[in-house]
Each structure stands twice: as structure tokens, then as C-alpha cells.
Tab-separated table of C-alpha atoms in Angstrom:
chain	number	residue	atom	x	y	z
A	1	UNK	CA	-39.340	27.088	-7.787
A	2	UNK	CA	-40.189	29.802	-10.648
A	3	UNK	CA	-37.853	29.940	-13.642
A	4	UNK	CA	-36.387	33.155	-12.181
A	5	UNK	CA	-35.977	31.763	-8.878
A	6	UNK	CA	-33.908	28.661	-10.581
A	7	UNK	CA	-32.021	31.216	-13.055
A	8	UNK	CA	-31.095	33.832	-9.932
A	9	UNK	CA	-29.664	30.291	-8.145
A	10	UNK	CA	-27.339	29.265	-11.112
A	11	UNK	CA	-26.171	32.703	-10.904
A	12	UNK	CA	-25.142	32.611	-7.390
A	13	UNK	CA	-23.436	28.958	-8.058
A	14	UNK	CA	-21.300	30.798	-11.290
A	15	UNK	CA	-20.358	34.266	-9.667
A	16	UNK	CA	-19.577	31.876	-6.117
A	17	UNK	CA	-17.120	30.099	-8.487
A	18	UNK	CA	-15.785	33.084	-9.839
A	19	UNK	CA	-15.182	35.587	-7.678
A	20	UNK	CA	-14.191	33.656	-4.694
A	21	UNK	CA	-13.204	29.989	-4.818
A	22	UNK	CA	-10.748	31.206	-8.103
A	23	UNK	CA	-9.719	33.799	-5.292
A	24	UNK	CA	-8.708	30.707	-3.341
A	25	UNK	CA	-7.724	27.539	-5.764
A	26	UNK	CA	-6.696	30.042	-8.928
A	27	UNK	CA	-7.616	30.164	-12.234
A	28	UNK	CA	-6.655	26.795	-13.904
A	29	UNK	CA	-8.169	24.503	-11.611
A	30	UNK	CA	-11.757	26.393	-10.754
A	31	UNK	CA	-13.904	25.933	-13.934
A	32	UNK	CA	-17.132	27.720	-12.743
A	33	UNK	CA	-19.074	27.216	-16.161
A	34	UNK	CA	-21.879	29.741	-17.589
A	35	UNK	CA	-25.778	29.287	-17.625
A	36	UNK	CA	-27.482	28.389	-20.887
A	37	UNK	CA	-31.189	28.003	-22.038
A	38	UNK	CA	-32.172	24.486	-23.267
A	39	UNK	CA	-35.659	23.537	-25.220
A	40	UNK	CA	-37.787	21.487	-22.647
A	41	UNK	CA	-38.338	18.491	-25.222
A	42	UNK	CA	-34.338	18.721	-25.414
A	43	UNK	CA	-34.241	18.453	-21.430
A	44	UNK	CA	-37.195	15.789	-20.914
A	45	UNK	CA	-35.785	13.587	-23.259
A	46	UNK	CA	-32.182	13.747	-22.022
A	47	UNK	CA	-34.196	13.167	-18.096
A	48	UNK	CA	-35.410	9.855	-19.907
A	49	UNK	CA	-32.432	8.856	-21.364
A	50	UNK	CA	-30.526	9.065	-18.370
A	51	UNK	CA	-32.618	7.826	-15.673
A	52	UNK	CA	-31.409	4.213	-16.559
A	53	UNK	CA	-27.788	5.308	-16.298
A	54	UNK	CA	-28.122	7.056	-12.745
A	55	UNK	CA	-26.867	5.122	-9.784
A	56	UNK	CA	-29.678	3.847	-7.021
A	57	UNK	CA	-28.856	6.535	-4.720
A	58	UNK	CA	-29.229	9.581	-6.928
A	59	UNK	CA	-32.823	8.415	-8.173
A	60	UNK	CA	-34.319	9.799	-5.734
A	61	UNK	CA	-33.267	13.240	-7.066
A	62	UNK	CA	-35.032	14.926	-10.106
A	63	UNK	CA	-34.221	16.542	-12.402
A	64	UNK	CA	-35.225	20.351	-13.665
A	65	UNK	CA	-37.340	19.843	-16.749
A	66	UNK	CA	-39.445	22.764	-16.371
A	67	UNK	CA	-37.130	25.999	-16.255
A	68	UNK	CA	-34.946	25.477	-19.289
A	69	UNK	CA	-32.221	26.824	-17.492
A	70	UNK	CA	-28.631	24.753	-17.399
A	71	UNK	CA	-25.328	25.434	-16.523
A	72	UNK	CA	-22.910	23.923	-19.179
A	73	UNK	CA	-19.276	22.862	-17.318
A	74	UNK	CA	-16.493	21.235	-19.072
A	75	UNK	CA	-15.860	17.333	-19.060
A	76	UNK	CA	-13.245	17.324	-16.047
A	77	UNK	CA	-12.339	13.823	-16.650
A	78	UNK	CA	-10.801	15.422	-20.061
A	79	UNK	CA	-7.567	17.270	-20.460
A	80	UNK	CA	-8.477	21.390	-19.700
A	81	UNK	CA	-5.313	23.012	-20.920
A	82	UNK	CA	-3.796	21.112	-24.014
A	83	UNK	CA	-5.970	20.035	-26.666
A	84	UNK	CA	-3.687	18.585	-28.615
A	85	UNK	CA	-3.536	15.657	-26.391
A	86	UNK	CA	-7.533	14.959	-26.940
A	87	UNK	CA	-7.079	12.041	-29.651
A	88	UNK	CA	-4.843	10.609	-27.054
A	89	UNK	CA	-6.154	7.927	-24.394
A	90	UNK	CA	-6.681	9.662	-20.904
A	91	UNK	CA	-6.865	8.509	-17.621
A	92	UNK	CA	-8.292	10.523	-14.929
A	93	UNK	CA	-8.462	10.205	-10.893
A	94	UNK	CA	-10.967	12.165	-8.911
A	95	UNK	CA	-10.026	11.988	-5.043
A	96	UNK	CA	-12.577	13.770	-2.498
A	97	UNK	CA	-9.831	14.313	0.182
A	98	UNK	CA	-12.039	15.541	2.832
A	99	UNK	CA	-10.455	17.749	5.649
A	100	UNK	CA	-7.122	17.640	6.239
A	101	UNK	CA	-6.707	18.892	9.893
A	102	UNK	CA	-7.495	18.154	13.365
A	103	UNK	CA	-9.261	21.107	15.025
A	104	UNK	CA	-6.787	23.605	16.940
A	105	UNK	CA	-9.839	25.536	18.760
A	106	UNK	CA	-10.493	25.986	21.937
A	107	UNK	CA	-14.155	25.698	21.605
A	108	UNK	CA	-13.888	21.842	21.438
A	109	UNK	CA	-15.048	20.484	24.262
A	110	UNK	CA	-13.857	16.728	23.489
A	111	UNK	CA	-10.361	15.918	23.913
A	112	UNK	CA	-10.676	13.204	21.027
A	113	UNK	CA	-11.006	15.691	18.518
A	114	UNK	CA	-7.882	17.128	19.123
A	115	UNK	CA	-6.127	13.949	18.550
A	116	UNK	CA	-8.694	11.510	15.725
A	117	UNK	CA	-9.528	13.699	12.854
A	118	UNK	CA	-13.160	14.144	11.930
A	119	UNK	CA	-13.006	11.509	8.857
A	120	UNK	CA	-11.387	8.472	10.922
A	121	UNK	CA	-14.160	9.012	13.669
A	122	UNK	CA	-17.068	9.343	10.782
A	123	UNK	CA	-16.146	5.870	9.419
A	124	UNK	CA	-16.823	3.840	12.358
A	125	UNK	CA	-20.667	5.967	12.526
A	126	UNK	CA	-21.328	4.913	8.873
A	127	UNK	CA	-20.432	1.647	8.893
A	128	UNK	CA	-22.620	1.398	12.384
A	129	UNK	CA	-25.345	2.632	10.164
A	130	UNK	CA	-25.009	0.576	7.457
A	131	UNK	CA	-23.411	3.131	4.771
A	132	UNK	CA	-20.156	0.665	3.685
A	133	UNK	CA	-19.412	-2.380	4.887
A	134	UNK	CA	-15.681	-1.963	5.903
A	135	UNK	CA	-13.941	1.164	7.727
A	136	UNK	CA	-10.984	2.808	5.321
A	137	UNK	CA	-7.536	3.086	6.488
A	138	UNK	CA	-7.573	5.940	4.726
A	139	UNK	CA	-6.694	9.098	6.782
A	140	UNK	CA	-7.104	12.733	5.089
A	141	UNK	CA	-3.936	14.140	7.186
A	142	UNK	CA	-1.814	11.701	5.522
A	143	UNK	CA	-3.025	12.871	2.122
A	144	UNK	CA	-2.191	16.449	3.108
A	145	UNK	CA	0.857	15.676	5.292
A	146	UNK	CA	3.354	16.509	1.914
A	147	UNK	CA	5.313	13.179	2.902
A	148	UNK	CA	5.484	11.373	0.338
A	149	UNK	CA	5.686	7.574	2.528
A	150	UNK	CA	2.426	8.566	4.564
A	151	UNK	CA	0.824	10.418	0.729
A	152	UNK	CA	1.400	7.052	-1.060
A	153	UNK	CA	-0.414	4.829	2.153
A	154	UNK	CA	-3.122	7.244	1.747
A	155	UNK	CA	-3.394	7.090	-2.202
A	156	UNK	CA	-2.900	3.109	-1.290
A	157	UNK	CA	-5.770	2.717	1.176
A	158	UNK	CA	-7.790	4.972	-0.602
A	159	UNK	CA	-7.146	2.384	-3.883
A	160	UNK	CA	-8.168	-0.454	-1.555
A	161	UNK	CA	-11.456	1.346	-0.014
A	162	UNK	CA	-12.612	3.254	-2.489
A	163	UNK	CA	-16.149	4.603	-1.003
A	164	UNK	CA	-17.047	7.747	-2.518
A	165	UNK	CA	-13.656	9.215	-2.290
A	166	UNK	CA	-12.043	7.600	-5.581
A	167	UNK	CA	-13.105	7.094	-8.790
A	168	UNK	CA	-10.650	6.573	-11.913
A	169	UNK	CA	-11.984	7.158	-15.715
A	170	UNK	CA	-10.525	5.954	-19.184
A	171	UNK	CA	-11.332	8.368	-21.913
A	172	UNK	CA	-13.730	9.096	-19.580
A	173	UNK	CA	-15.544	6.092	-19.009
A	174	UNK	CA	-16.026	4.811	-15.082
A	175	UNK	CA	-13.386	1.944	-14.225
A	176	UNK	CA	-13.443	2.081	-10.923
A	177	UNK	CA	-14.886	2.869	-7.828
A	178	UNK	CA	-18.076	2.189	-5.945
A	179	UNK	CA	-21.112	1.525	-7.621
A	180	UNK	CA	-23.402	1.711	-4.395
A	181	UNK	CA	-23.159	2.977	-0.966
A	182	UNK	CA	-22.700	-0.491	0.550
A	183	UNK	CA	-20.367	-2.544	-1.394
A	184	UNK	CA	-16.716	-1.642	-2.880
A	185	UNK	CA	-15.098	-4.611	-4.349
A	186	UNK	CA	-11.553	-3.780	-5.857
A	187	UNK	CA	-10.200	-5.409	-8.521
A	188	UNK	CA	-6.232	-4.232	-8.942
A	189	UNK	CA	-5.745	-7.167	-11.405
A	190	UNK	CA	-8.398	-5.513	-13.486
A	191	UNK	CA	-7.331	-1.971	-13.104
A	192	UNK	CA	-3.954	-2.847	-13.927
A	193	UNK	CA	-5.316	-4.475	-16.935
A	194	UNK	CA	-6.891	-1.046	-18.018
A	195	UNK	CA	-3.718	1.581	-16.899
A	196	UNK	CA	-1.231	-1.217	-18.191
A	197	UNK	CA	-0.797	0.432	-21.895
A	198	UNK	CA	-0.483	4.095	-19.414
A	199	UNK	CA	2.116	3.134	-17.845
A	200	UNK	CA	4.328	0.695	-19.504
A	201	UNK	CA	3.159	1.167	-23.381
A	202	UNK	CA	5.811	-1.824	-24.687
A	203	UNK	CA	5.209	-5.258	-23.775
A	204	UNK	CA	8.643	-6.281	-22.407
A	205	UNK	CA	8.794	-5.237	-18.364
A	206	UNK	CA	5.893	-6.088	-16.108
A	207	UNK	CA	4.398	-9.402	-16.195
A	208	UNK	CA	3.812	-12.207	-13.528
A	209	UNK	CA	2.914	-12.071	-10.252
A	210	UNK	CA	4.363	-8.496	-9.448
A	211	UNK	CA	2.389	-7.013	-12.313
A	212	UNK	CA	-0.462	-5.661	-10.286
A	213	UNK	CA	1.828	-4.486	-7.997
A	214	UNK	CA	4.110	-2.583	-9.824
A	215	UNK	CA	1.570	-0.991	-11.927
A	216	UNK	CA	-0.605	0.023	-8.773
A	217	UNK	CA	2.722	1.545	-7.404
A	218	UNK	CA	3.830	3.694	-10.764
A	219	UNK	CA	0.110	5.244	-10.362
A	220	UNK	CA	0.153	6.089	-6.875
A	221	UNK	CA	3.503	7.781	-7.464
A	222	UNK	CA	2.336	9.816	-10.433
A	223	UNK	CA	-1.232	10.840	-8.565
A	224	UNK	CA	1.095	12.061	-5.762
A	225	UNK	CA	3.577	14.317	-8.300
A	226	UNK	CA	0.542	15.888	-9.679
A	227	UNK	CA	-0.715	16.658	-6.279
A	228	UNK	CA	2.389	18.145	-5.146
A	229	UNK	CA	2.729	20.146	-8.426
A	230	UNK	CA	1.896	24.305	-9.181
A	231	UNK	CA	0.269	24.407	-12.085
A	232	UNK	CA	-1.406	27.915	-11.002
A	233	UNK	CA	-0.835	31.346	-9.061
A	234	UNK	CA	-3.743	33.037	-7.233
A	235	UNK	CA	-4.149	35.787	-5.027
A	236	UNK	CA	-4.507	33.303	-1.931
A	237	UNK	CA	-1.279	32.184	-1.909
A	238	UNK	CA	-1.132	36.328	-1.214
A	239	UNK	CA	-3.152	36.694	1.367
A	240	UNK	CA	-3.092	36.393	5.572
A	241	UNK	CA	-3.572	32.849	5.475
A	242	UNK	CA	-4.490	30.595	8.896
A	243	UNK	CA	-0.842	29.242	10.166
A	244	UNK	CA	-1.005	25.734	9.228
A	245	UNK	CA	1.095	24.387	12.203
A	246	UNK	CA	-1.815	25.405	14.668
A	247	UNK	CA	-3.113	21.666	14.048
A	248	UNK	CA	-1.578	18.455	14.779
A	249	UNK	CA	0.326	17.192	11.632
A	250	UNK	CA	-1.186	13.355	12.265
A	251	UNK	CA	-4.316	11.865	13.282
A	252	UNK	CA	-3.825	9.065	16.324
A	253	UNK	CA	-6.232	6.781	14.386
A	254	UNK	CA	-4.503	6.825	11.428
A	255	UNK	CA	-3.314	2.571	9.900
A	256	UNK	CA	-0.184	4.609	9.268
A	257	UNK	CA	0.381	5.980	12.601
A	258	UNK	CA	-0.890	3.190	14.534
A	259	UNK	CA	1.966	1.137	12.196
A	260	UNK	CA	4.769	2.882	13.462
A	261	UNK	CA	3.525	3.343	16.922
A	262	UNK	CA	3.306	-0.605	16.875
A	263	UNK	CA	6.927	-0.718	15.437
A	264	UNK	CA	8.087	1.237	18.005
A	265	UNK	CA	9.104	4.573	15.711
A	266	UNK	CA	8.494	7.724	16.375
A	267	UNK	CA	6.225	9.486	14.463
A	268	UNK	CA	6.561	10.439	11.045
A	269	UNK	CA	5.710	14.376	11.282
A	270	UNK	CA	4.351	16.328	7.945
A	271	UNK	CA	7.738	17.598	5.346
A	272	UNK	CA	4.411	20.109	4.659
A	273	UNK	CA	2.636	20.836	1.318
A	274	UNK	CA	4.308	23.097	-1.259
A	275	UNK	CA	2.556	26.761	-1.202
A	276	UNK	CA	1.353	26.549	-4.717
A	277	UNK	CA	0.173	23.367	-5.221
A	278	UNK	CA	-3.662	22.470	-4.688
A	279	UNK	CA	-3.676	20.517	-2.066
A	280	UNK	CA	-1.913	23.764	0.061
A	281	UNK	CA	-4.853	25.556	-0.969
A	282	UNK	CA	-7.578	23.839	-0.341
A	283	UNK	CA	-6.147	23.019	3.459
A	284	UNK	CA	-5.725	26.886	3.672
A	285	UNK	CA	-9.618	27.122	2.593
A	286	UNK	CA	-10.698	24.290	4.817
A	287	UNK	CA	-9.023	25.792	7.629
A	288	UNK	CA	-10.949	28.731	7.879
A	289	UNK	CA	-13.246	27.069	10.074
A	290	UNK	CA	-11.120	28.100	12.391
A	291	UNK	CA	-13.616	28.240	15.654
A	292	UNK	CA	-14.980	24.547	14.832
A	293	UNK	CA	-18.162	24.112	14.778
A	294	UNK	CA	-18.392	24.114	18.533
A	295	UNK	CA	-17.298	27.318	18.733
A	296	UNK	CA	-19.310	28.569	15.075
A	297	UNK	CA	-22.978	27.703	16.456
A	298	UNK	CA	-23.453	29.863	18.936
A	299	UNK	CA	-22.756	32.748	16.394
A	300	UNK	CA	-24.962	31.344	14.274
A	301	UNK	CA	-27.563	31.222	16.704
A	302	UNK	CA	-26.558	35.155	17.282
A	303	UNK	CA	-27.479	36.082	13.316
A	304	UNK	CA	-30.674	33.770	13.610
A	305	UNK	CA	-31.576	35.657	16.426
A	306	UNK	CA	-30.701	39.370	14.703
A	307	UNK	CA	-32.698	37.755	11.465
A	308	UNK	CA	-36.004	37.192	13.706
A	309	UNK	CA	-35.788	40.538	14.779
A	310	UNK	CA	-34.801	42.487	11.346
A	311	UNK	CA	-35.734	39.922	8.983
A	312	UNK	CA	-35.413	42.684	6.235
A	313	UNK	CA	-31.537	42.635	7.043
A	314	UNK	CA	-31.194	39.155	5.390
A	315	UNK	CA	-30.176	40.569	1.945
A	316	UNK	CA	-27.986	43.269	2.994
A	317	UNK	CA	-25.795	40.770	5.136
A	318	UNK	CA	-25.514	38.766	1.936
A	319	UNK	CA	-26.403	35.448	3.094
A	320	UNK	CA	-27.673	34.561	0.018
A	321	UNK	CA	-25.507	36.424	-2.349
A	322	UNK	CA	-24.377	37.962	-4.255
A	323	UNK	CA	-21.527	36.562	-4.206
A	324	UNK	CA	-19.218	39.473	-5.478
A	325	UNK	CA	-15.683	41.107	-4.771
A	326	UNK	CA	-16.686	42.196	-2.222
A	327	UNK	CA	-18.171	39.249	0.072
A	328	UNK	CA	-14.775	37.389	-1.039
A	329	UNK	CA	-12.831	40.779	0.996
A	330	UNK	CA	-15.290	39.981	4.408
A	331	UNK	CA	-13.987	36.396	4.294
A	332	UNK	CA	-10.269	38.215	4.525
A	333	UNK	CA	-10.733	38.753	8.415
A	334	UNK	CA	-8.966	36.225	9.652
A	335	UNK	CA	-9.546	37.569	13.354
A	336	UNK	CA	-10.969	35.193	16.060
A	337	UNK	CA	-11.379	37.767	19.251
A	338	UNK	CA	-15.441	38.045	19.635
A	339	UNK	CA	-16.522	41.752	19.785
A	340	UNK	CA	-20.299	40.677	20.446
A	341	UNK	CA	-21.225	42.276	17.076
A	342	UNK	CA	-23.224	40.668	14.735
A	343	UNK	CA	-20.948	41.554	11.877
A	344	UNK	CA	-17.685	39.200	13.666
A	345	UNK	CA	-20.555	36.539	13.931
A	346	UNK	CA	-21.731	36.204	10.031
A	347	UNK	CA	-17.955	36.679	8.543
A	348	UNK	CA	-17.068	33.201	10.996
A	349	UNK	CA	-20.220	31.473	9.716
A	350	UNK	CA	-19.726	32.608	5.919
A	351	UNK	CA	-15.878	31.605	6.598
A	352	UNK	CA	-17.328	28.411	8.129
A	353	UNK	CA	-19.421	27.905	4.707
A	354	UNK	CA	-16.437	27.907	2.403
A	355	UNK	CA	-14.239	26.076	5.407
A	356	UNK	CA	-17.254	23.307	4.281
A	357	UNK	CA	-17.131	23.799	0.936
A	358	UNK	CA	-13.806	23.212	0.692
A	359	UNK	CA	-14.157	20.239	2.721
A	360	UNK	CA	-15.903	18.517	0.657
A	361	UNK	CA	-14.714	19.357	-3.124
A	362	UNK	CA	-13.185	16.894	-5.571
A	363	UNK	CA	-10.240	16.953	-7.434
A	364	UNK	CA	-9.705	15.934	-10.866
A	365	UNK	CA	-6.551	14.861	-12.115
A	366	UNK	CA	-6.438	13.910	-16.435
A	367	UNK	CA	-3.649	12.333	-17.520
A	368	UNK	CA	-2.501	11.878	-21.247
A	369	UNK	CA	0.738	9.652	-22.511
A	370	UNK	CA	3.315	12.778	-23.300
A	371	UNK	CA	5.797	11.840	-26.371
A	372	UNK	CA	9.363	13.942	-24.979
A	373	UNK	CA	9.552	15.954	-28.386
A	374	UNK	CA	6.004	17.212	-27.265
A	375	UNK	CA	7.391	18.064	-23.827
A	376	UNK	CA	8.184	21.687	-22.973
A	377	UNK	CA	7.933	24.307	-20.230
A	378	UNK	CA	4.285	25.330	-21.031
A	379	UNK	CA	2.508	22.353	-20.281
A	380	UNK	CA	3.116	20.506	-17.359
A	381	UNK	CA	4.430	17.013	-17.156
A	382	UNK	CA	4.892	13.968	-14.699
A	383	UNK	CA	7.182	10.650	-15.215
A	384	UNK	CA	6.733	7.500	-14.566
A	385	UNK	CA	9.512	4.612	-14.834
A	386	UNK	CA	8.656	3.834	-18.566
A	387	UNK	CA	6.504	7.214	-19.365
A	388	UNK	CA	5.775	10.503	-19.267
A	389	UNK	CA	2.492	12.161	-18.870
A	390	UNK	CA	1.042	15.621	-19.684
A	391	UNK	CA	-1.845	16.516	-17.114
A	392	UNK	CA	-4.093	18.961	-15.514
A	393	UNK	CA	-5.894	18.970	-12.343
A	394	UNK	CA	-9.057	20.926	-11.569
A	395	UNK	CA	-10.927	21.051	-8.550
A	396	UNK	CA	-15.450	20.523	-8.739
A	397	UNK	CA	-18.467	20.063	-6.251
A	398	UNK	CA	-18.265	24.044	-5.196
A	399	UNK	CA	-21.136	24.825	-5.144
A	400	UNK	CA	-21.303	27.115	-1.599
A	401	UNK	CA	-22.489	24.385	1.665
A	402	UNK	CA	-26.156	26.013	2.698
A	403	UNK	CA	-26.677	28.359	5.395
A	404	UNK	CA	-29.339	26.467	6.565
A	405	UNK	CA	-27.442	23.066	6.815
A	406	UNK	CA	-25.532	24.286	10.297
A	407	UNK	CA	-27.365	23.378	12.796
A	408	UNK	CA	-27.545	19.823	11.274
A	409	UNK	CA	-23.905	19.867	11.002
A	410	UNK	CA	-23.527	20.734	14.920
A	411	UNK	CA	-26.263	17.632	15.327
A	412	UNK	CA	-23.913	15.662	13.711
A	413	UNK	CA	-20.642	16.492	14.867
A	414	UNK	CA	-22.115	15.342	18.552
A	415	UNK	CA	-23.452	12.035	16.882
A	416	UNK	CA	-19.925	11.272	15.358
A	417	UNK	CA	-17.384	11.743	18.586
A	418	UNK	CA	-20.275	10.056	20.703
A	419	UNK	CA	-20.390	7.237	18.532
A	420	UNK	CA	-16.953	7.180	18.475
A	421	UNK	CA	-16.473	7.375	22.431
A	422	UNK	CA	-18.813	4.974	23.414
A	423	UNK	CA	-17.834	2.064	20.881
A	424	UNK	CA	-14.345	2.496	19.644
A	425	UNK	CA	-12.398	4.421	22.237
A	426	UNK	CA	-14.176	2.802	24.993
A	427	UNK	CA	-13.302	-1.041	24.150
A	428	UNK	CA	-9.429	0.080	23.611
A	429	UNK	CA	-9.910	0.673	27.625
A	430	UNK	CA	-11.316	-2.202	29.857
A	431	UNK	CA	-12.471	0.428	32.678
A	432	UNK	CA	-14.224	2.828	30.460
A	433	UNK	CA	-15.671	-0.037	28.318
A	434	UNK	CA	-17.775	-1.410	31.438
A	435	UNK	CA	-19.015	1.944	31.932
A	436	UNK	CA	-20.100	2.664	28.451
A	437	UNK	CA	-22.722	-0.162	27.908
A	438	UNK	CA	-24.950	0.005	25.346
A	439	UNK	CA	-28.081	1.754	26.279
A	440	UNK	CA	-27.100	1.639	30.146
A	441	UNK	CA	-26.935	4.908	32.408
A	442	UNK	CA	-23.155	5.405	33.481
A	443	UNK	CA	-23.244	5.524	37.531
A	444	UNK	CA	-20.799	7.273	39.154
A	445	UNK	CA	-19.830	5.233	42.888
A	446	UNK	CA	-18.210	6.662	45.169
A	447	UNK	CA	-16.653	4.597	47.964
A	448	UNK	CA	-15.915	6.155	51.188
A	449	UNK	CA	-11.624	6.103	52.144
């Protein structure tokens, strides 16, 4: 790519971040940055310096050393709002929930995916393929259920499985998570070691063999108070937004579920998220996929089709920007009745786009030991059993999900509920396990009555 052609693309990531995922997360926790020039020798030798540090899988990526062009973003695993906390030790958990419903369309033609919830079914596909080793037990509906009991399993499994969904930072530093795709040991006795002065600063309370334990439990707790906190208002919290009870509160894969269905309880529906906090609005902005993507290709198909024949239209319909004021008010129609037009079809797939997006952001939670005489009704604060914590959580990774990438998304949805059929629902059932042999036709008999 040309300079200008890298330069125009850093634009569309910064005005995407302003002027519509603040629309939808709010101005504290969407930090969309500004582009800056940089000399190349600067650049080249930062490339070098780095290339040592990278992990395996990102080598493979390079990085721009011809443009000079760079956006500068702020340290997330840093406190954003109080600087008076920055000589202060901080601690900092980024979670990539993932999406935190089960598809309500009627374009799905699996009955699965009304009931297993697109993350449980992926886990069994990428540990077929060799991705991680072990399945997680953790369930992204639990995480955005707003009960606390199933919150703190999911926080919990998430601690023991880390994969790419957790990472925790001291004073910004990696302490834990996975180094590589394929294995994720976890240490608690180590973490503990490391959030042990967080948590219970004087020497007298936790030691012995609940130690771990306890201190595992007091950060679980305190990641779920942050998530359940307002720390922002935004103008989507205003808006029409999709009614959250259309999907199923629970996932019938879910370790939690399966726990109480094995206890004989009944299940443990959502006490649902509170409107402001983040975790309410990033459901809201997954859930405007709200056809699946069953129901979104074939509308993509219809502007691929309009795009062959008007090519010249691909600018005007904004597909790739700008991202302004006004393609945040398209994304506003929140109506699903087809009128054949090819106007209904590109606001579903750009509402599809940020549905992804949002699917796939992180958030960032920095926490800093709070003395109470520093404590007061502008800054926001969580307790633990023997402290108190000032924090701030931001949300990153929003950079918009490609046009382009849709039709591999539909390939892959198929892949993940076949996969999913054929090995793990089919061995739970001894009939529909002898049809579904590996790499065998299924033949139906029919025997005459």
C-alpha cells in the first residue's frame, strides 16, 4: 500500500472509534487514539527491537516501516482517569468475552444453535484442530447473565483456561495468560503470589493452604463489581435498542448449567446486566446481528450482486467509510421486515459488522490500591475484604470486522455446528452416534410395516 492509502486507513480506524463505537460503549471506555508521523530509522529500529519480544504466532505479521504513519493509543493496562494513582502498583485484567447470546432468528436452520451458544460449540472445532489442548468451561452467557453465582464460574473457568480470553498485567507487565496457541498452564499459587500485596497489603490473614484460594476468590469478586459498574453515559443507552430477552438467558452446554441440571435444580435464569454498565452495552452492540449470519448472507450476496453491476456505487454506500455521523444514524434501523431494496440489505450487513466487532473486543480493567481519605464520588471505587481499589475499564480491538471477511464467516459458522453435530452431540445419543460415523454416508432404511 502507498503512504496515502495507509494514512486514509488509520483514518477510517480513528473516526470508526469516534463517531460510532463511543456512540455505543461512551466516552470513558472507547479511547480511539490520533495518527502521528514517525522517522523511518525511529520505526525500523523499534521493528528490530521488538521482533524478539513478539509471540510465535504474530511473527508472521510485519510491521509498517515504510509509511511513517502510526496511530499513538494510550497504555490500557494503566489507570485512564486518575493520575494520581500512577506511582501506585496496578493490576489490570483484559477479558475478550466473546458473544453473549444465543441466536433468536429465524433464519437458523439448526436447532443447536438455538440452545449451545456459538463459543461452547467453537471449542470442541479448535481443539479438533489442534488450536488448545483442553476445551474451557467457560461460557460467554454466564459472563453476561448479571448473576453474580454463574459471573464468578465464568471469571473462575476463564482463570483456569485462560486461551486468548484472559490476560492479567502488574504495572503492566504480562503475569498471566497464554503464551502460545497450544498450551495454557495456570499457576494460581503463583498469581496469588503476585496480587497477594493487592489484596491483603498486611501480612496477618491469608496464609496456608486456603491462600490461593481466598486470594483467587477476592479477585474474581472485584473483576465482577467493576463489570457490573457505570462508570459512563452514552447516547446508546438512549436509543431503540434490540430487546435483550429475545435470546435464551443460558447456553445448554454450559459446566454451569450442565451442574445444576445434574443436581437436579432448575435453572438459574439471568438477574440481567445493569443498563449502564459495559457489559449491557456491548451485548446491545453484539446483538445487532440480529438476522444471524444465516439470515445476513444472502443480503450480502444482494449488495455483491448490485456492486458487479454499479461498481461506481461502492463509495456512496459507504462500505469503506467514512465512517461519520451519519453512517452511525443508518445503523439506528433496527427493522428486520425485508423490503427487497438494496438499502435494508447493506444497513443489516454494516449492523452485522459492528454486531462482529463487538464480538470480539477486549476489555480492560486497571486497578490501583485506593487509601479511603483518597476515596470520593468522582472516581470510582471497588472493595475487597481487606482493600479498596480505584479503577477504570476501557474497552480495545475495534477496529471495524472487514466487509470482505463474510462469506468466510458463513464458511465457518457451517464448519462449527457440523463439527459440533457429528462429534459431540452425536455420542451424547447412541442412535444418532451410529449414524454419524466418521467419513461414512448416513443411509436412510426404511423397513416396510
Amino acid at each position: 500500500q502507498t503512504s496515502e492509502e495507509i494514512l486514509h486507513h488509520l483514518q477510517n480506524i480513528v473516526d470508526f472509534g469516534k463517531h460510532v463505537m463511543k456512540q455505543f460503549f461512551g466516552e470513558n471506555y472507547v479511547h480511539h487514539g490520533e495518527i502521528i508521523q514517525l522517522p523511518l530509522d525511529f520505526v525500523r529500529q523499534l521493528c528490530l527491537k521488538i521482533q524478539p519480544e513478539r509471540p510465535e504466532s504474530r511473527c508472521d505479521k510485519d510491521m509498517d516501516t515504510l509509511s511513517g504513519y502510526a496511530m499513538c493509543l494510550p497504555n490500557l493496562t494503566r489507570l485512564q482517569t486518575y493520575r494520581f494513582v500512577e506511582h501506585r502498583p496496578i493490576l489490570c485484567i483484559e477479558i475478550k468475552p466473546k458473544c453473549g447470546f444465543i441466536p433468536f432468528s429465524s433464519h437458523v436452520s439448526q436447532e443447536i444453535k438455538h440452545k449451545v451458544c456459538r463459543y461452547c460449540m467453537h471449542q470442541h472445532l479448535k481443539v479438533a484442530n489442534g488450536k488448545w489442548k483442553r476445551p474451557s468451561k467457560y461460557c460467554p452467557l454466564d459472563l453476561f447473565s448479571g448473576n453474580k453465582q454463574r459471573m464468578h464460574f465464568a471469571l473462575k473457568s476463564l482463570l483456569q483456561e485462560a486461551q486468548n480470553n484472559l490476560k492479567i498485567f502488574k504495572n503492566g507487565e504480562l503475569i498471566y495468560g497464554c503464551k502460545d496457541d497450544q498450551e495454557c498452564v495456570s499457576d494460581w499459587n503463583e498469581l496469588a503470589r503476585h496480587l497477594k500485596p493487592f489484596f491483603f497489603p498486611s501480612n496477618g490473614l491469608v496464609s496456608g493452604p486456603h491462600c490461593t484460594r481466598t486470594i483467587v476468590k477476592e479477585l474474581i469478586h472485584v473483576i465482577t463489581m467493576t463489570l457490573l459498574s457505570s462508570t459512563d453515559a452514552c447516547r446508546a443507552g438512549d436509543m431503540k435498542t434490540v430487546p435483550i430477552s429475545q435470546g435464551r438467558s443460558y447456553c445448554e452446554a454450559s459446566a454451569f448449567n450442565k451442574e445444576l441440571v445434574r443436581n437436579g435444580k432448575h435453572k438459574l435464569e439471568s438477574s440481567g446486566l445493569p443498563k449502564g454498565c459495559l457489559l449491557y452495552k456491548t451485548l446491545q452492540a453484539q446483538m445487532l446481528d440480529m438476522l444471524d449470519i444465516e439470515g445476513l448472507y444472502p443480503l450480502y450476496t444482494r449488495v455483491e450482486q448490485y456492486l458487479e453491476e454499479f461498481p461506481e456505487e461502492r463509495s456512496t454506500l459507504q462500505i469503506d467509510g467514512p465512517y461519520n455521523e451519519a453512517f452511525y444514524e443508518k445503523l439506528l434501523d433496527l427493522s428486520t421486515e425485508d423490503d427487497g431494496t438494496i438499502a435494508f440489505a447493506l444497513t443489516k450487513v454494516q449492523q452485522y459488522r459492528i454486531a462482529m466487532t463487538a464480538k470480539d473486543c477486549s476489555i480492560m480493567i486497571s486497578l490501583s490500591p485506593c487509601l479511603q481519605d483518597e476515596c470520593s464520588e468522582q472516581r470510582p471505587v471497588v472493595l475487597a475484604s481487606k482493600s479498596r481499589f480505584t479503577f477504570s475499564v476501557s474497552v480495545l480491538d475495534l477496529d471495524l470486522k472487514p466487509y470482505e471477511s463474510i462469506p468466510h464467516q458463513y464458511k465457518l459458522d457451517g464448519k462449527i455446528v457440523n463439527y459440533y453435530l457429528k462429534n459431540v452431540q452425536a455420542k451424547d445419543d447412541p442412535v444418532m452416534s451410529s449414524l454419524f460415523k466418521e467419513n461414512e454416508d448416513c443411509t436412510l432404511v426404511l423397513h416396510k410395516v
